Coordinates of N, CA and C in Angstrom, one line a residue:
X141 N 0.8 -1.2 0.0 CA 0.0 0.0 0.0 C 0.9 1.2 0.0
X142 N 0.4 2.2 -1.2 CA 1.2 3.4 -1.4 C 0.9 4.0 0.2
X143 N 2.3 5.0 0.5 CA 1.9 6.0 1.8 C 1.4 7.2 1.3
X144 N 1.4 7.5 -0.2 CA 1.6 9.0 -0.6 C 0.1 9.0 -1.4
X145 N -0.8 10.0 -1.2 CA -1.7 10.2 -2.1 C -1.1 10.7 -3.4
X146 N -1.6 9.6 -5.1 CA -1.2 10.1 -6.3 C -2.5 10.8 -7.1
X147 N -2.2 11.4 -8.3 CA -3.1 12.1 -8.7 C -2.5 11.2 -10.2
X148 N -3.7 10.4 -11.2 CA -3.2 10.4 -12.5 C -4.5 10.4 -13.4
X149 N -4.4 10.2 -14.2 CA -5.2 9.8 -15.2 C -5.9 9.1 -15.5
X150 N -7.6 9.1 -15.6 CA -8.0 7.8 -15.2 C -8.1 7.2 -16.4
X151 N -8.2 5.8 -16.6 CA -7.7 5.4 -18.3 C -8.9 3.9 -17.8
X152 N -9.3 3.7 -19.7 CA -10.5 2.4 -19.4 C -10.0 1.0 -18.5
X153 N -9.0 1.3 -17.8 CA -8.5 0.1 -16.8 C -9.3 0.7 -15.7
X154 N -9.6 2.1 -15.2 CA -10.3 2.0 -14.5 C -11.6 2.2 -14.2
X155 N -12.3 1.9 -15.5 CA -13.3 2.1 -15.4 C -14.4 1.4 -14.9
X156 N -14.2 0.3 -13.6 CA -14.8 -0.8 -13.3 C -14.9 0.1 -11.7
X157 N -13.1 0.6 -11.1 CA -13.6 1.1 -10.0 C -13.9 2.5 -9.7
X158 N -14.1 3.0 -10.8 CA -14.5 4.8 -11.1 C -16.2 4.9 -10.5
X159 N -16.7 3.0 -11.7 CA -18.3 3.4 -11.3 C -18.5 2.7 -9.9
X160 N -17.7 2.2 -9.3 CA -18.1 1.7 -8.0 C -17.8 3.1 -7.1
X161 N -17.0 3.7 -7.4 CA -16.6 4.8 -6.4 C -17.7 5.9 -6.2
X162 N -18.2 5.7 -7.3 CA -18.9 6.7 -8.1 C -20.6 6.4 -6.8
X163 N -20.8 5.1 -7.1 CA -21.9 4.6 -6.9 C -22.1 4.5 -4.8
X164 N -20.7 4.5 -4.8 CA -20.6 4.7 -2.9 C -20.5 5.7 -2.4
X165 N -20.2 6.8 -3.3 CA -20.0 8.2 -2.9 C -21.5 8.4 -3.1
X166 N -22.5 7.8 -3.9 CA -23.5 8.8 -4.2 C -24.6 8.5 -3.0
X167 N -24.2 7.7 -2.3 CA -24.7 7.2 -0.6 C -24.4 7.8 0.3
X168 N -23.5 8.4 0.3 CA -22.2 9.0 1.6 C -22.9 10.3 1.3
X169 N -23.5 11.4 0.0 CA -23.3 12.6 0.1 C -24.8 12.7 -1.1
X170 N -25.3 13.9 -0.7 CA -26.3 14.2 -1.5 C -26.0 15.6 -2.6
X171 N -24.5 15.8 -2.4 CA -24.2 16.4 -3.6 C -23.6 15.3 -5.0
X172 N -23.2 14.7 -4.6 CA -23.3 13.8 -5.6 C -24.7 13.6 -6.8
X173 N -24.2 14.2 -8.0 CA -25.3 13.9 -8.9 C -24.5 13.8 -10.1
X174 N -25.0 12.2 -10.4 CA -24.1 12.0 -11.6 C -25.5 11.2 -12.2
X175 N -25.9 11.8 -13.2 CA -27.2 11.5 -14.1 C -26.9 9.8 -14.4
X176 N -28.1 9.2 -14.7 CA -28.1 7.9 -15.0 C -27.2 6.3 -14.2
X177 N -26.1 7.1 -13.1 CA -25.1 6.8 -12.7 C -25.4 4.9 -12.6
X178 N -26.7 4.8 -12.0 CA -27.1 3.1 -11.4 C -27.0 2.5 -13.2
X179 N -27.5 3.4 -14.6 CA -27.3 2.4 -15.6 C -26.5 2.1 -16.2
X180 N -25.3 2.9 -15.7 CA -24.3 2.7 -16.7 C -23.3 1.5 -16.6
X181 N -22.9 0.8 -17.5 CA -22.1 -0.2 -17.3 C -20.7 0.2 -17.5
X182 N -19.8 -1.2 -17.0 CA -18.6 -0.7 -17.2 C -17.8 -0.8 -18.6
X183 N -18.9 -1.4 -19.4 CA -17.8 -1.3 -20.7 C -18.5 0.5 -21.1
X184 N -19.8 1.1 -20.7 CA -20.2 2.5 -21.4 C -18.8 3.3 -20.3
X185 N -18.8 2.8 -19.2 CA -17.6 4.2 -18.5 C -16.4 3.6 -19.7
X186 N -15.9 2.6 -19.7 CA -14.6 2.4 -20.5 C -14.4 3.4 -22.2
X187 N -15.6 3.3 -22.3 CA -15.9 4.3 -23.9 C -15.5 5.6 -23.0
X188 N -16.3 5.9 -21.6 CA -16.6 7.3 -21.7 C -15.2 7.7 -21.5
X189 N -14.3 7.3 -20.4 CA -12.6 7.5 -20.4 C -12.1 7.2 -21.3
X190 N -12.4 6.6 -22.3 CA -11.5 7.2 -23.5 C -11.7 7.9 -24.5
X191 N -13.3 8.3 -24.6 CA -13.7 9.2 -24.9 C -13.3 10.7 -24.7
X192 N -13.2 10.4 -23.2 CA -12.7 11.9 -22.6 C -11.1 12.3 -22.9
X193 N -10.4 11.1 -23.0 CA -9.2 11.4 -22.7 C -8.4 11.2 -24.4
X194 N -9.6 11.8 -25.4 CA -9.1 11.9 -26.9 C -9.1 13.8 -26.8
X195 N -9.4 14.2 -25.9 CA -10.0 16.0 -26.2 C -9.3 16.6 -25.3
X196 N -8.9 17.2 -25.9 CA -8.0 18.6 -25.0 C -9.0 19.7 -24.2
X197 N -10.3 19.3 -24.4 CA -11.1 20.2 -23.2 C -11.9 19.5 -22.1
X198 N -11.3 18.3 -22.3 CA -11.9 17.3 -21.2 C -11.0 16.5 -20.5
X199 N -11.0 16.1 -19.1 CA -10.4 15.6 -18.3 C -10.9 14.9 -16.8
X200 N -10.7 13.5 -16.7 CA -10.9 12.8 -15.5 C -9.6 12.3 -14.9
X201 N -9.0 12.6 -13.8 CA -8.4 12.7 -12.5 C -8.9 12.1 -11.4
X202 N -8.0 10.8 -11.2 CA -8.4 10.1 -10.1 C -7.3 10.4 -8.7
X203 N -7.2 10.3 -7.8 CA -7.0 10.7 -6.2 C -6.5 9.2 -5.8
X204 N -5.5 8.8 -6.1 CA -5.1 7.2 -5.7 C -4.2 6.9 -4.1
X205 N -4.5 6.1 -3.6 CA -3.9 5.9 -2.4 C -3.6 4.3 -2.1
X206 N -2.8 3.8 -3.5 CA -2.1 2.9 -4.0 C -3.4 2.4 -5.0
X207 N -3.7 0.9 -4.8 CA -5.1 0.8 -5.7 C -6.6 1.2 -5.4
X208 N -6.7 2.2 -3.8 CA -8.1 2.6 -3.6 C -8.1 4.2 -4.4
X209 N -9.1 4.6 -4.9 CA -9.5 5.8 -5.1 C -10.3 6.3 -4.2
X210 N -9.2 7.8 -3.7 CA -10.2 8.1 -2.7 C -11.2 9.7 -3.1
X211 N -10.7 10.3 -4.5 CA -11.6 11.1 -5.1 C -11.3 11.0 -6.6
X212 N -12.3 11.6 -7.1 CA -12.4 12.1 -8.7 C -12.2 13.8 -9.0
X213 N -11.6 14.3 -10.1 CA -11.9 15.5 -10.5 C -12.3 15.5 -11.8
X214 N -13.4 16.1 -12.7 CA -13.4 16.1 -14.2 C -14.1 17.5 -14.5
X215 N -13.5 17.8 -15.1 CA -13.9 18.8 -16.5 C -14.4 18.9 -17.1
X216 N -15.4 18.9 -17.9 CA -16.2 18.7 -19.2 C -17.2 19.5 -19.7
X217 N -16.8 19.8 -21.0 CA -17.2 20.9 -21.9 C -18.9 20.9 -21.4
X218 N -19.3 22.3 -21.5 CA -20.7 22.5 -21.0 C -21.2 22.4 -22.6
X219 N -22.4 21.8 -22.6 CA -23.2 22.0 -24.0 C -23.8 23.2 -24.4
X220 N -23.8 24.2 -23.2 CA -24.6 25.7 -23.7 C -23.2 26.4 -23.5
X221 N -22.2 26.2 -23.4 CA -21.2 27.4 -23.4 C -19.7 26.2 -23.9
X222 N -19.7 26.3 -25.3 CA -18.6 25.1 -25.4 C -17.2 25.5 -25.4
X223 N -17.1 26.9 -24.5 CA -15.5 27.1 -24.7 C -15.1 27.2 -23.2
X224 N -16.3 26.7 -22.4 CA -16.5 26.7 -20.4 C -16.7 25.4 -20.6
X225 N -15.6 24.6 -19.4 CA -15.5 23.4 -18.8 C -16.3 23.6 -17.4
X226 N -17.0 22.8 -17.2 CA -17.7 22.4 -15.8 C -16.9 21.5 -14.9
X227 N -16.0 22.3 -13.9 CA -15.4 21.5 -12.7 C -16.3 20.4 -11.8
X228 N -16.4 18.8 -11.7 CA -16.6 18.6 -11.0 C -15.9 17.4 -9.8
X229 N -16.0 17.6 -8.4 CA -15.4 16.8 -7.9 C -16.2 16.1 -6.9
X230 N -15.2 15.0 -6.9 CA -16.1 14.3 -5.6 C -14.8 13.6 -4.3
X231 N -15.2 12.8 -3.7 CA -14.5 12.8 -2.8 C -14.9 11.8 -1.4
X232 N -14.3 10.7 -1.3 CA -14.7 9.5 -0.6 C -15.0 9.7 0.9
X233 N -16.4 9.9 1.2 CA -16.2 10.5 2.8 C -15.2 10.5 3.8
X234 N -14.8 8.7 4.0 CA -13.9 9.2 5.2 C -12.7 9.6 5.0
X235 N -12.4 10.4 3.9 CA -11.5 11.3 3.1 C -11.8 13.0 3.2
X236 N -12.8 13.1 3.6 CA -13.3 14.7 3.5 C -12.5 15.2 4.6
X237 N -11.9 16.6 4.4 CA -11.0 17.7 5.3 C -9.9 16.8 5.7
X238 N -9.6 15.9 4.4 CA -8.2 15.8 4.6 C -6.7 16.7 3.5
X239 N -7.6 17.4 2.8 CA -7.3 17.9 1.5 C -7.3 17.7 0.6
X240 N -8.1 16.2 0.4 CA -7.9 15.7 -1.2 C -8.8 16.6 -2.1
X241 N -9.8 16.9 -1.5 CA -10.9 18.0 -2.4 C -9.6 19.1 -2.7
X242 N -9.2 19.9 -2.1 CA -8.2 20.5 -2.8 C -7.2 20.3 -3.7
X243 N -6.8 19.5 -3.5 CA -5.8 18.7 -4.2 C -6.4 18.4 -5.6
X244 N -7.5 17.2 -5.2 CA -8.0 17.8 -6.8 C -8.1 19.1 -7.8
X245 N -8.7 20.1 -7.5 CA -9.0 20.9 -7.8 C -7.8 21.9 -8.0
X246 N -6.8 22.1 -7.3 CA -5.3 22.5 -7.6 C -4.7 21.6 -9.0
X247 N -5.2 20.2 -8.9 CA -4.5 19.5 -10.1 C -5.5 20.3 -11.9
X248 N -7.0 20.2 -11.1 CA -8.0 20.8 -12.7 C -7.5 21.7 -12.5
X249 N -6.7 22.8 -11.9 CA -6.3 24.1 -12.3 C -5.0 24.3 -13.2
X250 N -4.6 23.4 -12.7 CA -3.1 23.3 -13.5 C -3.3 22.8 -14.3
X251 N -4.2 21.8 -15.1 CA -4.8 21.2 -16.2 C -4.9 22.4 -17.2
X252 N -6.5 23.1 -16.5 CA -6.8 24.2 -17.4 C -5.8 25.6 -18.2
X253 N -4.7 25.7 -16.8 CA -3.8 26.6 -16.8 C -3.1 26.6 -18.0
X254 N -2.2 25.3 -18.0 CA -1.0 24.7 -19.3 C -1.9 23.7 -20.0
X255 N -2.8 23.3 -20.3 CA -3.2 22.1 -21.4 C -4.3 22.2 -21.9
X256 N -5.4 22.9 -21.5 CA -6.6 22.7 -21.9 C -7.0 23.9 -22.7
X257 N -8.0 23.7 -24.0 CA -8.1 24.8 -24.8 C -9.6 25.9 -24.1
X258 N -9.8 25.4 -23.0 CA -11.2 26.2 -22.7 C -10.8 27.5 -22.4
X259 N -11.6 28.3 -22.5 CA -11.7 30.0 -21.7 C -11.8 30.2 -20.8
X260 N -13.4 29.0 -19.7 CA -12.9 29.9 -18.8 C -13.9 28.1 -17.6
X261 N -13.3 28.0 -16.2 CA -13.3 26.7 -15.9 C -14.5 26.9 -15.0
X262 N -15.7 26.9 -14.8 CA -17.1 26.7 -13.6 C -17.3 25.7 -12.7
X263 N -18.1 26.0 -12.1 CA -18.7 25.2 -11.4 C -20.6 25.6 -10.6
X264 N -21.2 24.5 -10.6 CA -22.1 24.8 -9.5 C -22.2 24.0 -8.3
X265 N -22.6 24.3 -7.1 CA -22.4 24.2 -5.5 C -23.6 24.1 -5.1
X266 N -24.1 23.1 -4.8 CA -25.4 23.3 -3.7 C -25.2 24.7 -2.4
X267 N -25.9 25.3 -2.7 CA -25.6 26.5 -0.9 C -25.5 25.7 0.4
X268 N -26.3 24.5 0.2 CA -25.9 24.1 1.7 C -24.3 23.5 2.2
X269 N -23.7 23.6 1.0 CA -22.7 22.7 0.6 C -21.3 23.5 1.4
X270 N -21.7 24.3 2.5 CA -20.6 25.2 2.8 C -19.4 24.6 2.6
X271 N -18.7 23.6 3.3 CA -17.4 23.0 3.1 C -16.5 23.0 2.0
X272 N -17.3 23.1 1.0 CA -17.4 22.7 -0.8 C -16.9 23.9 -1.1
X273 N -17.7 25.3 -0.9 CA -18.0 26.5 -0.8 C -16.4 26.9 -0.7
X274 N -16.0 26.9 1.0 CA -15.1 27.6 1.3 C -13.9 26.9 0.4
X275 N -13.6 25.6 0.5 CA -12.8 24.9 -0.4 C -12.2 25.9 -2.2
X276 N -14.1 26.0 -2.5 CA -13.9 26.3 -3.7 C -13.1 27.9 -3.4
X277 N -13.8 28.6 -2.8 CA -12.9 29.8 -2.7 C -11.5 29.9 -2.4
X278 N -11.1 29.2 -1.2 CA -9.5 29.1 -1.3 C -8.7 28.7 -2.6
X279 N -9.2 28.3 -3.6 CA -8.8 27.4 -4.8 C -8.9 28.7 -5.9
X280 N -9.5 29.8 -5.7 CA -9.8 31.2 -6.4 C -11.0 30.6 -7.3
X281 N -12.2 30.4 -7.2 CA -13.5 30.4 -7.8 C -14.0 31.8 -6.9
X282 N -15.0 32.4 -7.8 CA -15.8 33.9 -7.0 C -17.6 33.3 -7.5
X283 N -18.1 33.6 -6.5 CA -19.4 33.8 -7.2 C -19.9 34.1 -8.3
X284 N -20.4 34.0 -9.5 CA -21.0 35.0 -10.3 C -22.2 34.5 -10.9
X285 N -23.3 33.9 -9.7 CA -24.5 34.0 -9.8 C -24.9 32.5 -9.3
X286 N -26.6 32.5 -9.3 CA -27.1 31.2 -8.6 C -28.1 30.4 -9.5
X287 N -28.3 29.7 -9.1 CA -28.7 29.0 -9.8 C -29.9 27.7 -8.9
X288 N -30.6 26.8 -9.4 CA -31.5 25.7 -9.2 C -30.9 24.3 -9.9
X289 N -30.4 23.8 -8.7 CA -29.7 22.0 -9.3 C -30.6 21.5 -9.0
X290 N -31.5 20.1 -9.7 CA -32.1 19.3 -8.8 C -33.2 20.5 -8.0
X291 N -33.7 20.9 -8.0 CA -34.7 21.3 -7.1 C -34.5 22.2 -6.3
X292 N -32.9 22.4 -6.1 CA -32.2 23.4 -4.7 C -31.3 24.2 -5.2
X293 N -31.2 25.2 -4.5 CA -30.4 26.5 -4.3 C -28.7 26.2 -4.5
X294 N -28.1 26.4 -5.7 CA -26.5 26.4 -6.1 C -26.6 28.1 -6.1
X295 N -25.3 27.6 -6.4 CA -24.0 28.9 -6.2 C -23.4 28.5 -7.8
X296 N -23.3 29.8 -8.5 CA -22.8 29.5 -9.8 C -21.7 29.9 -9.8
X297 N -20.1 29.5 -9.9 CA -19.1 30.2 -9.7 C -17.9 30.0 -10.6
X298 N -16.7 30.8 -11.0 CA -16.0 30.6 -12.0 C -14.3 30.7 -11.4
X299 N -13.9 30.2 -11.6 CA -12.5 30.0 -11.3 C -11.4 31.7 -12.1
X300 N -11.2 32.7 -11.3 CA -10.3 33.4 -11.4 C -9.3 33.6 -10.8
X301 N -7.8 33.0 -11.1 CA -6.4 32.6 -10.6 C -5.8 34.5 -10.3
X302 N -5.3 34.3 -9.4 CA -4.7 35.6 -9.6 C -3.2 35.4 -10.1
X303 N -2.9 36.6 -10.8 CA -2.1 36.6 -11.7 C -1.0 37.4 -11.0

């Protein structure tokens, strides 16, 4: 067992424990919303990681702590704004406030920074989601407006690095 949390690439070898991680996180947390998540099989995740990982404006990042995954980070081009990547992450409960949420999200910044062709990197946040919230702001995301996820009150926000 690795000692060091790694950050790589997630590639169709792991796309067996992406949707398991996927499918235990979405028990642990009710920000978790990953559409259709219970139908997807693992040969459709194996397309979708390699799918993603043919495009320079898309990117999945796994949080490894030898062969467990203890978060995800992904990127992916929004359909109503295709030159904005949507940041999303997640993160294995008994993992939360140990910094992997940041850690991801320092790695999609450095992504976006040097490799990716988008303009400009979002996200949306449940409001109840304080933790998430302050995370995202230490990371340089600002408000810039709200929104309705699912039925509840987000925070619409955009990633501005200071320079």
């Amino acid at each position: 067992m690795a000692d060091e949390v790694e950050i790589k690439l997630a590639t169709a070898d792991d796309a067996a424990r992406v949707l398991a991680f996927l499918r235990q996180a979405a028990t642990e947390s009710d920000a978790v919303t990953v559409p259709h998540l219970a139908q997807v099989t693992v040969d459709q995740e194996k397309q979708n990681i390699d799918l993603i990982n043919q495009f320079d404006d898309c990117v999945i990042m796994l949080a490894m702590l030898g062969e467990e995954i203890l978060g995800i980070v992904t990127v992916m081009v929004l359909e109503s704004q295709p030159t904005a990547g949507e940041l999303g992450v997640v993160v294995a409960k008994k993992y939360w406030r140990n910094g992997i949420g940041c850690l991801l999200v320092e790695e999609a910044e450095y992504w976006f920074d040097n490799y990716s062709s988008l303009e400009s990197l979002v996200l949306t946040v449940f409001t109840t989601n304080t933790p998430a919230i302050k995370l995202y702001q230490r990371c340089h995301f600002v408000q810039t407006g709200t929104t309705t996820e699912e039925g509840r009150p987000a925070l619409v926000m955009e990633y501005r690095p200071t320079k």
